[in-house]
């Protein structure tokens, strides 16, 4: 893992976490209640899964 790979993987993970949070909040607003524990939990899980998926390779990083 290089510094370039870590940066690219972190950016992907942050974007994935934001997308997950937006989806969870958007769904909850329809139900008139945002469960913040669920939003944070799902977002963190999405970030971890994104990092694990990035170990298979990132097109942004040529090795």
Coordinates of C-alpha atoms in Angstrom, one line a residue:
X1 CA 0.0 0.0 0.0
X2 CA 1.4 3.3 -1.1
X3 CA 0.6 6.8 0.1
X4 CA -1.2 7.3 -3.3
X5 CA -3.3 4.2 -2.7
X6 CA -4.2 5.2 0.8
X7 CA -5.3 8.6 -0.4
X8 CA -7.5 7.2 -3.2
X9 CA -9.0 4.5 -1.0
X10 CA -9.8 7.1 1.8
X11 CA -11.5 9.4 -0.7
X12 CA -13.6 6.5 -2.1
X13 CA -14.5 5.4 1.5
X14 CA -15.6 9.0 2.5
X15 CA -17.7 9.3 -0.6
X16 CA -19.3 5.9 0.0
X17 CA -20.0 6.9 3.6
X18 CA -21.6 10.2 2.6
X19 CA -23.8 8.4 0.0
X20 CA -24.9 5.9 2.6
X21 CA -25.8 8.6 5.1
X22 CA -27.8 10.5 2.5
X23 CA -29.7 7.4 1.6
X24 CA -30.5 6.6 5.2
X25 CA -31.5 10.1 6.1
X26 CA -33.6 10.4 2.9
X27 CA -35.5 7.3 3.8
X28 CA -36.0 8.3 7.4
X29 CA -37.4 11.7 6.6
X30 CA -40.2 10.0 4.8
X31 CA -40.9 8.2 8.1
X32 CA -40.6 11.5 10.1
X33 CA -37.8 10.3 12.2
X34 CA -34.1 10.0 11.6
X35 CA -32.4 7.3 13.6
X36 CA -28.9 8.8 13.9
X37 CA -27.4 5.6 15.5
X38 CA -28.5 3.7 12.4
X39 CA -27.2 6.3 10.0
X40 CA -23.8 6.4 11.6
X41 CA -23.6 2.7 11.9
X42 CA -24.5 2.1 8.3
X43 CA -22.1 4.8 7.1
X44 CA -19.2 3.4 9.0
X45 CA -19.9 -0.1 7.8
X46 CA -20.1 1.2 4.2
X47 CA -16.7 2.9 4.7
X48 CA -15.1 -0.3 6.0
X49 CA -16.5 -2.3 3.1
X50 CA -15.3 0.3 0.7
X51 CA -11.7 0.0 2.1
X52 CA -11.9 -3.7 1.9
X53 CA -13.1 -3.6 -1.7
X54 CA -10.3 -1.2 -2.5
X55 CA -7.7 -3.9 -1.6
X56 CA -8.7 -5.6 -4.8
X57 CA -7.4 -2.7 -6.8
X58 CA -8.1 0.9 -7.6
X59 CA -8.2 2.1 -11.2
X60 CA -6.9 5.5 -10.1
X61 CA -3.7 3.9 -8.8
X62 CA -1.4 2.3 -11.4
X63 CA 1.0 -0.1 -9.7

